[in-house]
Short mmCIF file of the C-alpha atoms (twelve columns), coordinates in Angstrom:
data_MODEL
# 
_entry.id   MODEL 
# 
loop_
_atom_site.group_PDB 
_atom_site.id 
_atom_site.type_symbol 
_atom_site.label_atom_id 
_atom_site.label_alt_id 
_atom_site.label_comp_id 
_atom_site.label_asym_id 
_atom_site.label_seq_id 
_atom_site.Cartn_x 
_atom_site.Cartn_y 
_atom_site.Cartn_z 
_atom_site.pdbx_PDB_model_num 
ATOM 1   C CA . MET A 1   11.392  -17.776 -28.886 1 
ATOM 2   C CA . ASN A 2   8.400   -19.324 -27.085 1 
ATOM 3   C CA . THR A 3   7.781   -16.032 -25.255 1 
ATOM 4   C CA . SER A 4   7.684   -14.147 -28.552 1 
ATOM 5   C CA . LEU A 5   5.290   -16.664 -30.077 1 
ATOM 6   C CA . PHE A 6   3.023   -16.510 -27.041 1 
ATOM 7   C CA . PHE A 7   3.063   -12.702 -27.111 1 
ATOM 8   C CA . LEU A 8   2.194   -12.684 -30.817 1 
ATOM 9   C CA . ALA A 9   -0.638  -15.141 -30.184 1 
ATOM 10  C CA . VAL A 10  -2.019  -12.921 -27.415 1 
ATOM 11  C CA . VAL A 11  -1.717  -9.807  -29.603 1 
ATOM 12  C CA . ALA A 12  -3.441  -11.619 -32.481 1 
ATOM 13  C CA . ALA A 13  -6.208  -12.795 -30.157 1 
ATOM 14  C CA . VAL A 14  -6.685  -9.275  -28.748 1 
ATOM 15  C CA . ALA A 15  -6.769  -7.840  -32.267 1 
ATOM 16  C CA . ALA A 16  -9.401  -10.401 -33.241 1 
ATOM 17  C CA . ASP A 17  -11.425 -9.696  -30.078 1 
ATOM 18  C CA . LYS A 18  -10.884 -13.319 -29.053 1 
ATOM 19  C CA . ILE A 19  -9.015  -12.886 -25.814 1 
ATOM 20  C CA . PRO A 20  -8.262  -16.137 -23.974 1 
ATOM 21  C CA . ASP A 21  -10.235 -16.315 -20.716 1 
ATOM 22  C CA . PHE A 22  -7.047  -16.266 -18.636 1 
ATOM 23  C CA . VAL A 23  -5.973  -12.905 -20.132 1 
ATOM 24  C CA . VAL A 24  -7.890  -10.163 -18.360 1 
ATOM 25  C CA . PRO A 25  -7.947  -6.360  -18.359 1 
ATOM 26  C CA . GLY A 26  -5.743  -4.676  -15.786 1 
ATOM 27  C CA . LYS A 27  -2.218  -4.888  -14.424 1 
ATOM 28  C CA . CYS A 28  -0.226  -7.270  -12.264 1 
ATOM 29  C CA . PRO A 29  -0.443  -6.460  -8.552  1 
ATOM 30  C CA . VAL A 30  2.425   -4.720  -6.835  1 
ATOM 31  C CA . VAL A 31  4.608   -7.286  -5.081  1 
ATOM 32  C CA . ASP A 32  7.801   -6.425  -3.206  1 
ATOM 33  C CA . GLU A 33  9.731   -8.966  -5.262  1 
ATOM 34  C CA . LYS A 34  13.148  -7.543  -4.392  1 
ATOM 35  C CA . SER A 35  12.708  -8.010  -0.629  1 
ATOM 36  C CA . LEU A 36  11.308  -11.503 -1.108  1 
ATOM 37  C CA . PHE A 37  14.065  -12.512 -3.521  1 
ATOM 38  C CA . ASP A 38  16.874  -11.065 -1.384  1 
ATOM 39  C CA . GLU A 39  15.586  -13.098 1.573   1 
ATOM 40  C CA . GLN A 40  15.139  -16.273 -0.506  1 
ATOM 41  C CA . ILE A 41  18.422  -16.377 -2.476  1 
ATOM 42  C CA . PRO A 42  20.530  -17.741 0.405   1 
ATOM 43  C CA . ASN A 43  17.824  -20.339 1.072   1 
ATOM 44  C CA . HIS A 44  17.515  -21.673 -2.468  1 
ATOM 45  C CA . PRO A 45  19.300  -24.945 -1.573  1 
ATOM 46  C CA . LYS A 46  16.565  -25.558 1.048   1 
ATOM 47  C CA . TYR A 47  13.880  -25.128 -1.629  1 
ATOM 48  C CA . ALA A 48  15.154  -28.171 -3.546  1 
ATOM 49  C CA . GLY A 49  13.403  -31.493 -3.131  1 
ATOM 50  C CA . VAL A 50  9.870   -32.747 -3.703  1 
ATOM 51  C CA . TRP A 51  6.839   -30.449 -3.827  1 
ATOM 52  C CA . TYR A 52  3.261   -31.673 -4.343  1 
ATOM 53  C CA . GLU A 53  0.751   -29.375 -6.010  1 
ATOM 54  C CA . ILE A 54  -2.132  -28.863 -3.579  1 
ATOM 55  C CA . ALA A 55  -4.122  -26.217 -5.467  1 
ATOM 56  C CA . LEU A 56  -3.851  -23.843 -8.411  1 
ATOM 57  C CA . THR A 57  -5.795  -21.218 -10.290 1 
ATOM 58  C CA . ASN A 58  -6.983  -21.854 -13.860 1 
ATOM 59  C CA . ASN A 59  -3.873  -22.541 -15.912 1 
ATOM 60  C CA . PRO A 60  -4.137  -23.895 -19.470 1 
ATOM 61  C CA . TYR A 61  -0.379  -24.524 -19.483 1 
ATOM 62  C CA . GLN A 62  -0.506  -26.961 -16.571 1 
ATOM 63  C CA . LEU A 63  -0.946  -30.213 -18.482 1 
ATOM 64  C CA . LEU A 64  -0.764  -32.328 -15.313 1 
ATOM 65  C CA . LYS A 65  -4.181  -32.467 -13.661 1 
ATOM 66  C CA . GLN A 66  -3.890  -34.960 -10.769 1 
ATOM 67  C CA . CYS A 67  -1.212  -36.380 -8.494  1 
ATOM 68  C CA . VAL A 68  1.159   -33.564 -9.470  1 
ATOM 69  C CA . ARG A 69  4.610   -34.166 -7.990  1 
ATOM 70  C CA . ASN A 70  7.521   -31.793 -8.634  1 
ATOM 71  C CA . GLU A 71  11.153  -32.716 -8.024  1 
ATOM 72  C CA . TYR A 72  13.569  -29.780 -7.917  1 
ATOM 73  C CA . SER A 73  17.332  -30.275 -7.748  1 
ATOM 74  C CA . PHE A 74  19.477  -27.187 -7.184  1 
ATOM 75  C CA . ASP A 75  22.838  -26.870 -8.945  1 
ATOM 76  C CA . GLY A 76  23.966  -23.678 -7.205  1 
ATOM 77  C CA . ASN A 77  22.374  -21.398 -9.795  1 
ATOM 78  C CA . LYS A 78  19.120  -22.942 -10.968 1 
ATOM 79  C CA . PHE A 79  16.693  -25.747 -10.194 1 
ATOM 80  C CA . ILE A 80  16.320  -28.640 -12.599 1 
ATOM 81  C CA . ALA A 81  12.632  -29.563 -12.490 1 
ATOM 82  C CA . LYS A 82  10.893  -32.851 -13.178 1 
ATOM 83  C CA . SER A 83  7.128   -32.756 -12.820 1 
ATOM 84  C CA . THR A 84  4.992   -35.864 -13.040 1 
ATOM 85  C CA . GLY A 85  1.309   -36.580 -12.713 1 
ATOM 86  C CA . ILE A 86  -1.799  -37.645 -14.541 1 
ATOM 87  C CA . ASN A 87  -2.918  -35.605 -17.539 1 
ATOM 88  C CA . ALA A 88  -6.466  -34.849 -18.719 1 
ATOM 89  C CA . ASP A 89  -6.557  -38.134 -20.679 1 
ATOM 90  C CA . GLY A 90  -5.860  -40.118 -17.502 1 
ATOM 91  C CA . ASN A 91  -2.302  -41.036 -18.517 1 
ATOM 92  C CA . LEU A 92  0.907   -40.637 -16.548 1 
ATOM 93  C CA . MET A 93  3.007   -37.793 -17.899 1 
ATOM 94  C CA . LYS A 94  6.403   -36.248 -17.196 1 
ATOM 95  C CA . ARG A 95  7.444   -32.660 -17.940 1 
ATOM 96  C CA . ASN A 96  11.013  -31.401 -17.714 1 
ATOM 97  C CA . GLY A 97  11.989  -27.831 -17.041 1 
ATOM 98  C CA . GLN A 98  14.028  -25.460 -14.975 1 
ATOM 99  C CA . ILE A 99  13.490  -22.708 -12.454 1 
ATOM 100 C CA . LEU A 100 16.177  -20.076 -12.696 1 
ATOM 101 C CA . PRO A 101 16.891  -16.409 -12.091 1 
ATOM 102 C CA . MET A 102 15.104  -14.132 -14.576 1 
ATOM 103 C CA . PRO A 103 17.352  -13.673 -17.618 1 
ATOM 104 C CA . LEU A 104 16.871  -9.888  -17.636 1 
ATOM 105 C CA . GLY A 105 17.717  -9.520  -13.954 1 
ATOM 106 C CA . ASP A 106 14.230  -9.057  -12.501 1 
ATOM 107 C CA . PRO A 107 14.272  -9.844  -8.750  1 
ATOM 108 C CA . HIS A 108 12.551  -13.230 -8.879  1 
ATOM 109 C CA . LEU A 109 12.886  -16.668 -10.377 1 
ATOM 110 C CA . SER A 110 11.413  -17.771 -13.688 1 
ATOM 111 C CA . VAL A 111 9.923   -21.102 -14.697 1 
ATOM 112 C CA . ASP A 112 10.711  -22.616 -18.077 1 
ATOM 113 C CA . TYR A 113 9.184   -25.990 -19.019 1 
ATOM 114 C CA . GLU A 114 9.487   -27.668 -22.387 1 
ATOM 115 C CA . GLY A 115 6.459   -26.921 -24.522 1 
ATOM 116 C CA . SER A 116 5.693   -23.693 -22.667 1 
ATOM 117 C CA . TRP A 117 7.139   -20.216 -22.370 1 
ATOM 118 C CA . ILE A 118 9.304   -18.707 -19.667 1 
ATOM 119 C CA . ALA A 119 7.226   -17.021 -16.956 1 
ATOM 120 C CA . PRO A 120 7.820   -15.358 -13.589 1 
ATOM 121 C CA . TYR A 121 8.031   -17.646 -10.545 1 
ATOM 122 C CA . VAL A 122 7.557   -15.526 -7.431  1 
ATOM 123 C CA . ILE A 123 7.594   -17.303 -4.079  1 
ATOM 124 C CA . LEU A 124 5.233   -15.181 -1.983  1 
ATOM 125 C CA . ASP A 125 5.714   -17.261 1.164   1 
ATOM 126 C CA . THR A 126 7.411   -20.508 2.175   1 
ATOM 127 C CA . ASP A 127 8.942   -22.109 5.224   1 
ATOM 128 C CA . TYR A 128 10.945  -24.469 2.955   1 
ATOM 129 C CA . GLU A 129 9.828   -27.482 5.029   1 
ATOM 130 C CA . ASN A 130 6.043   -27.582 4.614   1 
ATOM 131 C CA . PHE A 131 4.528   -25.186 2.088   1 
ATOM 132 C CA . SER A 132 5.185   -22.772 -0.757  1 
ATOM 133 C CA . CYS A 133 2.900   -20.143 -2.298  1 
ATOM 134 C CA . ILE A 134 3.881   -19.329 -5.892  1 
ATOM 135 C CA . TYR A 135 2.618   -16.475 -8.044  1 
ATOM 136 C CA . SER A 136 3.229   -15.752 -11.716 1 
ATOM 137 C CA . CYS A 137 1.963   -12.636 -13.485 1 
ATOM 138 C CA . THR A 138 2.704   -11.264 -16.948 1 
ATOM 139 C CA . GLU A 139 1.515   -7.957  -18.373 1 
ATOM 140 C CA . TYR A 140 0.779   -7.412  -22.057 1 
ATOM 141 C CA . ASN A 141 0.185   -4.381  -24.217 1 
ATOM 142 C CA . PHE A 142 -3.277  -2.844  -24.425 1 
ATOM 143 C CA . GLY A 143 -3.804  -3.070  -20.621 1 
ATOM 144 C CA . TYR A 144 -4.121  -6.846  -20.198 1 
ATOM 145 C CA . TYR A 145 -2.397  -9.387  -17.951 1 
ATOM 146 C CA . SER A 146 -2.506  -13.051 -17.019 1 
ATOM 147 C CA . ASP A 147 -1.692  -14.560 -13.656 1 
ATOM 148 C CA . PHE A 148 -1.386  -18.049 -12.244 1 
ATOM 149 C CA . SER A 149 -1.075  -19.148 -8.618  1 
ATOM 150 C CA . PHE A 150 -0.010  -22.398 -6.977  1 
ATOM 151 C CA . ILE A 151 0.042   -23.858 -3.475  1 
ATOM 152 C CA . PHE A 152 2.685   -26.541 -2.920  1 
ATOM 153 C CA . SER A 153 3.334   -28.895 -0.019  1 
ATOM 154 C CA . ARG A 154 6.191   -31.211 0.884   1 
ATOM 155 C CA . SER A 155 3.620   -34.008 1.292   1 
ATOM 156 C CA . PRO A 156 0.445   -34.936 -0.644  1 
ATOM 157 C CA . SER A 157 -1.656  -33.011 1.880   1 
ATOM 158 C CA . LEU A 158 -1.308  -29.648 3.574   1 
ATOM 159 C CA . SER A 159 -2.477  -28.681 7.042   1 
ATOM 160 C CA . ASP A 160 -4.936  -25.830 7.397   1 
ATOM 161 C CA . GLN A 161 -2.406  -23.571 9.119   1 
ATOM 162 C CA . TYR A 162 -0.141  -23.587 6.042   1 
ATOM 163 C CA . LEU A 163 -3.058  -23.335 3.640   1 
ATOM 164 C CA . ARG A 164 -4.182  -20.221 5.532   1 
ATOM 165 C CA . ARG A 165 -0.650  -18.764 5.231   1 
ATOM 166 C CA . CYS A 166 -0.849  -19.120 1.452   1 
ATOM 167 C CA . GLU A 167 -4.372  -17.733 1.330   1 
ATOM 168 C CA . ALA A 168 -3.187  -14.701 3.334   1 
ATOM 169 C CA . ALA A 169 -0.210  -14.185 1.008   1 
ATOM 170 C CA . PHE A 170 -2.460  -14.269 -2.058  1 
ATOM 171 C CA . LYS A 171 -5.130  -12.046 -0.494  1 
ATOM 172 C CA . GLU A 172 -2.432  -9.510  0.424   1 
ATOM 173 C CA . ILE A 173 -1.686  -8.946  -3.274  1 
ATOM 174 C CA . GLY A 174 -5.346  -9.019  -4.306  1 
ATOM 175 C CA . VAL A 175 -5.686  -12.574 -5.646  1 
ATOM 176 C CA . ASP A 176 -9.212  -13.896 -5.119  1 
ATOM 177 C CA . VAL A 177 -8.634  -17.221 -3.333  1 
ATOM 178 C CA . SER A 178 -11.968 -18.557 -4.605  1 
ATOM 179 C CA . ARG A 179 -10.171 -18.955 -7.962  1 
ATOM 180 C CA . PHE A 180 -8.203  -21.912 -6.562  1 
ATOM 181 C CA . ALA A 181 -9.124  -25.490 -7.403  1 
ATOM 182 C CA . LYS A 182 -7.755  -28.392 -5.372  1 
ATOM 183 C CA . THR A 183 -5.409  -30.796 -7.122  1 
ATOM 184 C CA . VAL A 184 -6.297  -34.449 -6.527  1 
ATOM 185 C CA . GLN A 185 -3.603  -36.078 -4.385  1 
ATOM 186 C CA . GLY A 186 -3.535  -39.066 -2.064  1 
ATOM 187 C CA . SER A 187 -3.461  -42.847 -1.817  1 
ATOM 188 C CA . ASP A 188 -4.836  -43.398 -5.336  1 
ATOM 189 C CA . CYS A 189 -1.849  -41.602 -6.859  1 
ATOM 190 C CA . PRO A 190 0.979   -43.732 -8.330  1 
ATOM 191 C CA . TYR A 191 3.807   -41.800 -6.636  1 
ATOM 192 C CA . GLU A 192 6.257   -44.726 -6.711  1 
ATOM 193 C CA . THR A 193 5.768   -45.123 -10.471 1 
ATOM 194 C CA . GLN A 194 6.065   -41.354 -10.914 1 
ATOM 195 C CA . LYS A 195 9.474   -41.380 -9.206  1 
ATOM 196 C CA . SER A 196 10.812  -43.682 -11.920 1 
ATOM 197 C CA . LEU A 197 9.528   -41.628 -14.885 1 
# 
């Protein structure tokens, strides 16, 4: 339902020549999703746990702006997701969702948070213990697409070697890494309070 509404909103915006700035002309890059997914499926239990958002590209659907902490628990089929952080108003916020196999059988996961629409969740690279590089791209009619990228870490900071691995993964598919903005993390973040939300 949310996907249909989003699609209709995009079509209406295109028809009115008011295309949101995150919807751009072109197509999603070619990614060997099947090979990645086949390699990752047996490791899904290792992907569970806490992930901190280190950086992301412009994403109007990411309502958490600072101190973003994601908790994923794996039930054997999907991840139950709880994301906490500070929103644009400076208030603590919690978002619930799930990360699960694509309903139509595409070879990657999908992310589905309340108040948003289901979108692809492609893990371009991860070592499961330190970092994860996530890409999401959706194509629309009339030759437009939108894409969002994230860099996650198991701790509130990420060493340069892992950051470079993510940058390489994004560059390999043509994502301009200058689009990334760092997410504020660190000692000023109320992580202990976030755990109890």
